[in-house]
């Protein structure tokens, strides 16, 4: 399926894409594992609804707080070393989750899990800036985030099956080991520069070289972190993260408690809903690249102007319907519609930051995960205070509408200033200053 969303499956850069695709599956299996196991964890550890919300959110807060420094380190250190560190760390704390014996230990473990996994997707995105020509970056991100949804789709039925055989703790041990295996192969195969990779042909290097704009790894000037355009990108992705984390955290519980499905049925339906989002994510990658070629950056990266409000409108229908089957089908439509814009969001960071994409995507994803951290808490408190599952869905619909408005205001043609830009300006400034000095001073 992955090859269907790329113009060709030959070349080292497409092996890199397969690595990224598998990584994203493993990442979201590890994340979604806890949402599927949440009813069993809640029962064994005696957790309240609000405590379950904090169990979900503490990971995301940690992930958000460490996202920018991790993205910056990916620009400075390179994706090979950075990604190996990230994967080994998060795999260790995925397995450690299965050892938790009370709420405090569970919170500490999930927080450290978030610290370790922070920067994973900015690091992968940074690797794309060196290995893929710009015309393929949208498709590459589409395939990458298709893997996240497929991982989320695979997790519920897998966790349910493992729980039936060996309990919820064993599922964390099994899934954590997958990341360690991936990390070993990544370290052996990947190189930060495609020119250093033995499997990259001269023809492929020429394609890559002509399709990228920068050869070096600059960092964003600190003043640019306060630029209006970057702030709008971050706020837009806050809304995307807020909406997505409902599907990632509370969805199985919602389907069971609000819609009356069994644990097995809820796990299967949650998987189907996330699978639908995965297909839409890959389609969105192709869509944004096509629109850019046809109409330019402003229109090509504006998929969310339509997709997010449409997703919110569908959620309003979900909140008002009493038919459980119709609600599940509409949730799949809402998730898929929202996921059409994910690739456009991430590719915007390449548009505005070039080879400093690790830092830019880290900044954007920080806000996305802050939204993702707040979302489960809103759901938990709303259900506990008002006893209603419709209220958080209505709130999420409003956030989706706001996302569309924010996307409309972003200018992806406006580049952020980087350290390389400063170096390019420096010789001109020095030369100008020297000409203004008296002859004696120049001598």
C-alpha positions as CSV (number, residue, x, y, z in Angstrom):
1,X,0.0,0.0,0.0
2,X,2.8,2.4,0.8
3,X,4.3,2.1,-2.7
4,X,0.9,3.1,-4.2
5,X,1.4,6.6,-2.7
6,X,4.8,7.2,-4.1
7,X,5.9,7.8,-7.7
8,X,8.4,5.0,-7.5
9,X,9.5,2.4,-5.0
10,X,13.1,2.2,-6.3
11,X,16.1,3.9,-4.7
12,X,17.5,4.3,-1.2
13,X,15.2,7.2,-0.3
14,X,12.3,4.8,-0.6
15,X,14.0,2.3,1.7
16,X,14.3,5.2,4.2
17,X,10.5,5.8,3.7
18,X,9.9,2.1,4.6
19,X,12.0,2.5,7.7
20,X,9.9,5.6,8.6
21,X,6.6,3.8,7.9
22,X,7.5,0.9,10.2
23,X,8.7,3.3,12.9
24,X,5.5,5.2,12.8
25,X,3.5,2.0,13.2
26,X,5.6,0.9,16.2
27,X,5.3,4.4,17.7
28,X,1.5,4.4,17.7
29,X,1.2,0.8,18.7
30,X,3.1,1.8,21.8
31,X,0.9,5.0,22.3
32,X,-2.5,3.4,21.7
33,X,-1.7,0.3,23.7
34,X,-2.5,2.2,26.9
35,X,-5.9,3.5,25.6
36,X,-7.0,0.0,24.7
37,X,-5.7,-1.4,28.0
38,X,-7.2,1.6,30.0
39,X,-10.4,-0.2,31.2
40,X,-8.3,-3.1,32.6
41,X,-5.7,-0.8,34.1
42,X,-8.5,1.3,35.6
43,X,-10.1,-1.7,37.2
44,X,-6.8,-3.3,38.5
45,X,-5.3,0.0,39.9
46,X,-8.7,1.5,41.0
47,X,-8.4,4.7,38.9
48,X,-11.1,7.3,38.5
49,X,-12.1,8.8,35.2
50,X,-10.0,11.9,35.9
51,X,-7.0,9.8,36.8
52,X,-7.3,7.9,33.5
53,X,-7.4,11.3,31.8
54,X,-4.1,12.3,33.6
55,X,-2.6,8.9,32.6
56,X,-3.2,9.8,29.0
57,X,-2.1,13.4,29.3
58,X,1.0,13.2,31.3
59,X,2.8,11.5,28.4
60,X,1.7,14.2,26.0
61,X,2.7,17.0,28.3
62,X,6.2,15.6,28.6
63,X,6.3,14.9,24.9
64,X,5.3,18.5,24.2
65,X,7.8,20.1,26.6
66,X,10.8,18.3,25.1
67,X,9.7,18.5,21.4
68,X,11.5,21.7,20.5
69,X,14.9,20.8,22.1
70,X,14.7,17.3,20.5
71,X,13.9,18.8,17.1
72,X,16.8,21.2,17.4
73,X,19.1,18.3,18.4
74,X,18.0,16.5,15.3
75,X,19.2,19.4,13.2
76,X,22.5,19.7,15.1
77,X,23.4,16.0,15.7
78,X,21.7,14.4,12.8
79,X,18.8,12.0,12.6
80,X,20.9,8.8,12.9
81,X,22.1,9.3,16.4
82,X,19.1,11.2,17.6
83,X,16.5,8.6,16.4
84,X,18.5,5.7,17.9
85,X,18.5,7.4,21.3
86,X,14.8,8.2,21.0
87,X,13.7,4.7,20.1
88,X,15.7,2.9,22.7
89,X,14.5,5.3,25.4
90,X,10.8,5.1,24.6
91,X,10.9,1.3,24.1
92,X,12.4,0.9,27.6
93,X,9.6,2.9,29.2
94,X,6.9,1.2,27.2
95,X,8.0,-2.0,28.8
96,X,8.3,-0.3,32.2
97,X,4.6,0.7,31.9
98,X,3.8,-3.0,32.4
99,X,5.5,-2.9,35.8
100,X,3.4,-0.1,37.3
101,X,1.7,-1.0,40.6
102,X,-0.1,2.2,41.5
103,X,-1.2,5.5,40.0
104,X,2.0,7.5,41.0
105,X,4.3,5.0,39.4
106,X,2.2,4.8,36.3
107,X,2.3,8.6,36.0
108,X,6.1,8.7,36.4
109,X,6.6,6.0,33.8
110,X,4.3,7.7,31.3
111,X,6.0,11.0,31.8
112,X,9.5,9.5,31.2
113,X,8.0,7.7,28.2
114,X,7.0,11.1,26.8
115,X,10.4,12.7,27.5
116,X,12.1,9.9,25.6
117,X,9.8,9.8,22.6
118,X,9.8,13.6,22.1
119,X,11.3,14.6,18.8
120,X,10.6,11.3,17.0
121,X,8.6,12.8,14.1
122,X,10.6,16.0,13.8
123,X,13.7,13.8,13.5
124,X,12.1,11.7,10.7
125,X,10.9,14.9,9.0
126,X,14.4,16.3,9.2
127,X,15.8,13.2,7.5
128,X,13.3,13.8,4.6
129,X,14.8,17.3,4.1
130,X,18.1,15.7,3.0
131,X,16.8,12.6,1.3
132,X,13.8,13.7,-0.7
133,X,13.3,16.4,-3.3
134,X,10.8,19.0,-2.4
135,X,8.2,17.7,-4.8
136,X,8.1,14.4,-3.0
137,X,8.1,15.6,0.6
138,X,4.3,15.9,0.9
139,X,3.9,12.3,-0.2
140,X,6.6,11.1,2.1
141,X,4.9,12.7,5.1
142,X,1.6,11.2,3.9
143,X,3.1,7.7,4.0
144,X,4.8,8.4,7.4
145,X,1.6,9.5,9.1
146,X,-0.4,6.7,7.4
147,X,1.8,4.4,9.5
148,X,0.8,6.2,12.7
149,X,-2.9,5.6,12.0
150,X,-2.2,2.0,11.0
151,X,-0.3,1.5,14.2
152,X,-3.2,2.9,16.1
153,X,-5.5,0.7,14.1
154,X,-3.5,-2.5,14.8
155,X,-3.0,-1.8,18.5
156,X,-6.6,-2.3,19.8
157,X,-7.2,-5.8,18.4
158,X,-3.6,-6.9,19.2
159,X,-3.9,-5.6,22.8
160,X,-7.3,-7.2,23.3
161,X,-5.8,-10.5,22.0
162,X,-2.7,-10.3,24.2
163,X,-4.8,-9.3,27.2
164,X,-7.0,-12.3,26.7
165,X,-4.0,-14.6,26.8
166,X,-1.6,-13.0,29.2
167,X,-3.0,-9.8,30.7
168,X,-2.5,-6.1,29.9
169,X,1.0,-6.0,31.3
170,X,2.5,-8.4,28.8
171,X,1.3,-6.3,25.9
172,X,3.6,-3.5,27.0
173,X,6.6,-5.9,27.2
174,X,5.9,-7.2,23.7
175,X,5.4,-3.9,22.0
176,X,8.4,-2.3,23.7
177,X,10.7,-4.9,22.3
178,X,9.7,-4.0,18.7
179,X,11.3,-0.6,19.0
180,X,14.6,-2.0,20.2
181,X,14.8,-4.3,17.1
182,X,14.0,-1.3,14.8
183,X,16.7,0.8,16.4
184,X,19.4,-1.7,15.7
185,X,18.5,-1.9,12.0
186,X,18.2,1.9,11.8
187,X,21.7,2.4,13.2
188,X,23.2,-0.1,10.8
189,X,21.5,1.2,7.6
190,X,20.8,5.0,7.9
191,X,23.2,7.8,7.1
192,X,22.5,11.5,7.7
193,X,23.7,12.4,4.2
194,X,22.6,10.3,1.2
195,X,26.1,10.9,-0.3
196,X,27.5,8.8,2.5
197,X,25.2,5.9,1.9
198,X,26.7,3.0,-0.2
199,X,23.3,2.1,-1.6
200,X,22.5,5.5,-3.1
201,X,23.3,5.6,-6.9
202,X,24.7,8.6,-8.7
203,X,21.4,9.1,-10.6
204,X,19.4,9.2,-7.4
205,X,21.8,11.6,-5.8
206,X,21.3,13.9,-8.8
207,X,17.5,13.7,-8.4
208,X,17.8,14.6,-4.7
209,X,20.4,17.3,-5.2
210,X,18.3,19.1,-7.8
211,X,15.1,18.9,-5.7
212,X,16.4,20.3,-2.4
213,X,17.3,23.9,-1.7
214,X,20.0,23.7,0.9
215,X,23.0,21.6,1.4
216,X,23.8,22.4,5.0
217,X,21.9,22.2,8.3
218,X,21.2,25.7,9.6
219,X,19.2,26.5,12.6
220,X,16.4,29.0,12.9
221,X,17.3,32.4,14.3
222,X,15.9,32.7,17.8
223,X,13.9,35.8,16.8
224,X,11.9,33.7,14.4
225,X,10.4,31.7,17.2
226,X,8.2,34.8,17.8
227,X,7.3,35.4,14.2
228,X,3.5,35.6,13.5
229,X,3.6,33.0,10.7
230,X,5.3,30.3,12.9
231,X,2.9,31.1,15.7
232,X,-0.1,30.6,13.4
233,X,1.3,27.3,12.3
234,X,1.7,26.2,15.9
235,X,-1.8,27.3,16.9
236,X,-3.2,25.6,13.9
237,X,-1.5,22.3,14.8
238,X,-2.7,22.7,18.5
239,X,-6.2,22.3,17.1
240,X,-5.2,19.3,14.9
241,X,-3.6,17.6,17.9
242,X,-6.6,18.4,20.2
243,X,-9.0,16.7,17.7
244,X,-6.8,13.7,17.0
245,X,-6.1,12.8,20.6
246,X,-9.8,12.0,21.2
247,X,-9.4,9.1,18.7
248,X,-6.0,8.1,20.2
249,X,-7.0,8.0,23.8
250,X,-10.7,7.9,24.7
251,X,-12.2,6.3,21.6
252,X,-12.3,2.7,22.9
253,X,-13.8,3.8,26.2
254,X,-16.3,6.1,24.4
255,X,-17.4,3.2,22.1
256,X,-17.8,0.9,25.2
257,X,-19.4,3.2,27.7
258,X,-21.3,5.7,25.6
259,X,-22.3,3.4,22.7
260,X,-22.7,0.1,24.4
261,X,-20.2,-2.0,22.5
262,X,-18.3,-4.8,24.1
263,X,-14.5,-4.5,24.8
264,X,-13.7,-6.6,21.8
265,X,-16.1,-4.7,19.5
266,X,-14.8,-1.4,20.8
267,X,-11.2,-2.4,20.1
268,X,-12.1,-3.6,16.6
269,X,-14.1,-0.4,15.8
270,X,-11.4,1.8,17.1
271,X,-8.9,0.1,14.8
272,X,-11.2,0.5,11.8
273,X,-11.7,4.2,12.6
274,X,-7.9,4.8,12.9
275,X,-7.3,2.7,9.7
276,X,-9.7,5.0,7.8
277,X,-7.6,8.0,9.0
278,X,-4.4,6.3,7.8
279,X,-5.7,5.9,4.3
280,X,-6.9,9.6,4.3
281,X,-3.5,10.7,5.6
282,X,-1.7,9.1,2.7
283,X,-4.2,10.6,0.2
284,X,-3.7,14.0,1.8
285,X,0.0,13.7,1.1
286,X,-0.6,13.3,-2.6
287,X,-3.3,15.9,-2.6
288,X,-1.2,18.7,-1.1
289,X,1.7,18.0,-3.6
290,X,-0.8,18.0,-6.5
291,X,-2.4,21.2,-5.4
292,X,1.0,22.9,-4.9
293,X,2.1,21.9,-8.5
294,X,-1.3,23.1,-9.9
295,X,-2.1,26.2,-7.8
296,X,1.0,27.1,-5.7
297,X,1.9,26.9,-2.1
298,X,-0.9,29.0,-0.6
299,X,-3.7,26.8,-2.0
300,X,-1.7,23.6,-1.8
301,X,-1.1,23.8,1.9
302,X,-4.6,25.0,2.7
303,X,-6.2,21.5,2.8
304,X,-7.2,22.1,6.5
305,X,-9.3,25.2,5.6
306,X,-12.0,22.7,4.4
307,X,-11.0,19.4,6.0
308,X,-11.0,20.4,9.7
309,X,-14.3,22.3,9.8
310,X,-15.9,19.5,7.8
311,X,-14.6,17.0,10.4
312,X,-16.1,19.1,13.2
313,X,-19.5,19.2,11.4
314,X,-19.5,15.4,11.3
315,X,-18.7,15.3,15.0
316,X,-21.8,17.4,15.8
317,X,-23.9,14.8,14.0
318,X,-22.2,12.1,16.1
319,X,-23.1,13.9,19.3
320,X,-26.7,14.2,18.3
321,X,-27.4,10.6,16.9
322,X,-28.7,7.8,19.1
323,X,-27.8,5.0,16.7
324,X,-24.5,3.4,17.8
325,X,-23.6,1.9,14.4
326,X,-24.2,5.3,12.6
327,X,-22.1,7.0,15.3
328,X,-19.2,4.6,14.7
329,X,-19.4,5.1,10.9
330,X,-19.5,8.9,11.3
331,X,-16.5,8.8,13.6
332,X,-14.5,7.0,10.9
333,X,-15.6,9.8,8.4
334,X,-14.7,12.5,10.9
335,X,-11.2,11.0,11.6
336,X,-10.5,10.5,7.9
337,X,-11.6,14.0,6.9
338,X,-9.4,15.6,9.5
339,X,-6.4,13.5,8.6
340,X,-6.5,14.8,5.0
341,X,-4.6,17.9,6.2
342,X,-1.8,16.3,8.3
343,X,0.8,16.1,5.5
344,X,0.1,19.7,4.4
345,X,0.7,20.8,8.0
346,X,4.1,19.1,8.3
347,X,5.2,20.0,4.8
348,X,4.5,23.7,5.6
349,X,7.5,23.5,8.0
350,X,9.7,22.4,5.1
351,X,8.4,25.3,3.1
352,X,9.1,27.9,5.7
353,X,12.3,26.5,7.3
354,X,14.1,24.4,4.6
355,X,16.8,22.3,6.1
356,X,16.0,23.5,9.6
357,X,12.8,21.5,9.4
358,X,13.6,19.5,12.6
359,X,13.4,22.7,14.7
360,X,10.3,24.0,12.9
361,X,8.4,20.7,13.1
362,X,9.5,20.4,16.7
363,X,8.0,23.8,17.5
364,X,4.8,23.0,15.6
365,X,4.4,19.5,17.2
366,X,5.0,21.0,20.7
367,X,1.7,22.9,20.3
368,X,0.1,19.8,18.7
369,X,0.9,17.8,21.7
370,X,-0.2,20.5,24.1
371,X,-3.5,20.3,22.4
372,X,-3.3,16.5,22.6
373,X,-2.6,16.7,26.3
374,X,-5.5,19.0,27.1
375,X,-8.0,17.0,25.0
376,X,-8.2,13.9,27.2
377,X,-8.5,16.0,30.3
378,X,-11.4,18.0,28.9
379,X,-13.1,14.7,28.1
380,X,-12.4,13.2,31.5
381,X,-13.7,16.3,33.4
382,X,-16.7,16.8,31.1
383,X,-17.8,13.2,31.6
384,X,-17.3,13.3,35.4
385,X,-18.9,16.7,35.9
386,X,-21.8,16.5,33.5
387,X,-22.1,12.8,32.8
388,X,-22.2,13.5,29.1
389,X,-20.1,12.3,26.2
390,X,-21.8,14.7,23.8
391,X,-20.2,17.8,25.4
392,X,-16.6,17.0,24.6
393,X,-17.6,16.1,21.1
394,X,-19.2,19.6,20.6
395,X,-16.1,21.2,22.1
396,X,-13.9,19.3,19.6
397,X,-16.1,20.4,16.7
398,X,-15.5,24.0,17.7
399,X,-11.8,23.5,17.8
400,X,-11.9,22.0,14.3
401,X,-13.7,25.1,13.0
402,X,-11.1,27.3,14.6
403,X,-8.3,25.2,12.9
404,X,-9.8,26.0,9.5
405,X,-9.7,29.7,10.2
406,X,-6.1,29.6,11.4
407,X,-5.0,27.6,8.4
408,X,-6.5,30.3,6.2
409,X,-4.2,32.9,7.7
410,X,-0.9,31.0,7.3
411,X,1.5,32.1,4.5
412,X,3.7,29.0,3.5
413,X,5.7,31.2,1.1
414,X,7.1,33.3,3.9
415,X,10.5,31.8,4.8
416,X,11.9,31.9,8.3
417,X,15.4,33.4,8.7
418,X,18.0,30.8,9.6
419,X,21.6,30.9,10.7
420,X,22.7,30.2,7.1
421,X,20.8,33.3,6.0
422,X,22.7,35.3,8.5
423,X,26.0,33.9,7.2
424,X,25.0,34.8,3.7
425,X,24.3,38.4,4.8
426,X,27.4,38.8,6.8
427,X,30.0,39.1,4.0
428,X,27.9,41.8,2.3
429,X,27.6,43.8,5.6
430,X,31.3,43.5,6.3
431,X,32.2,44.6,2.7
432,X,29.8,47.6,3.0
433,X,31.3,48.6,6.3
434,X,34.9,48.4,5.0
435,X,34.0,50.6,2.0
436,X,32.7,53.3,4.4
437,X,36.0,53.5,6.3
438,X,38.8,55.9,5.5
439,X,41.6,54.6,3.4
440,X,44.0,54.7,6.4
441,X,41.6,52.6,8.5
442,X,41.3,49.9,5.7
443,X,45.0,49.7,5.5
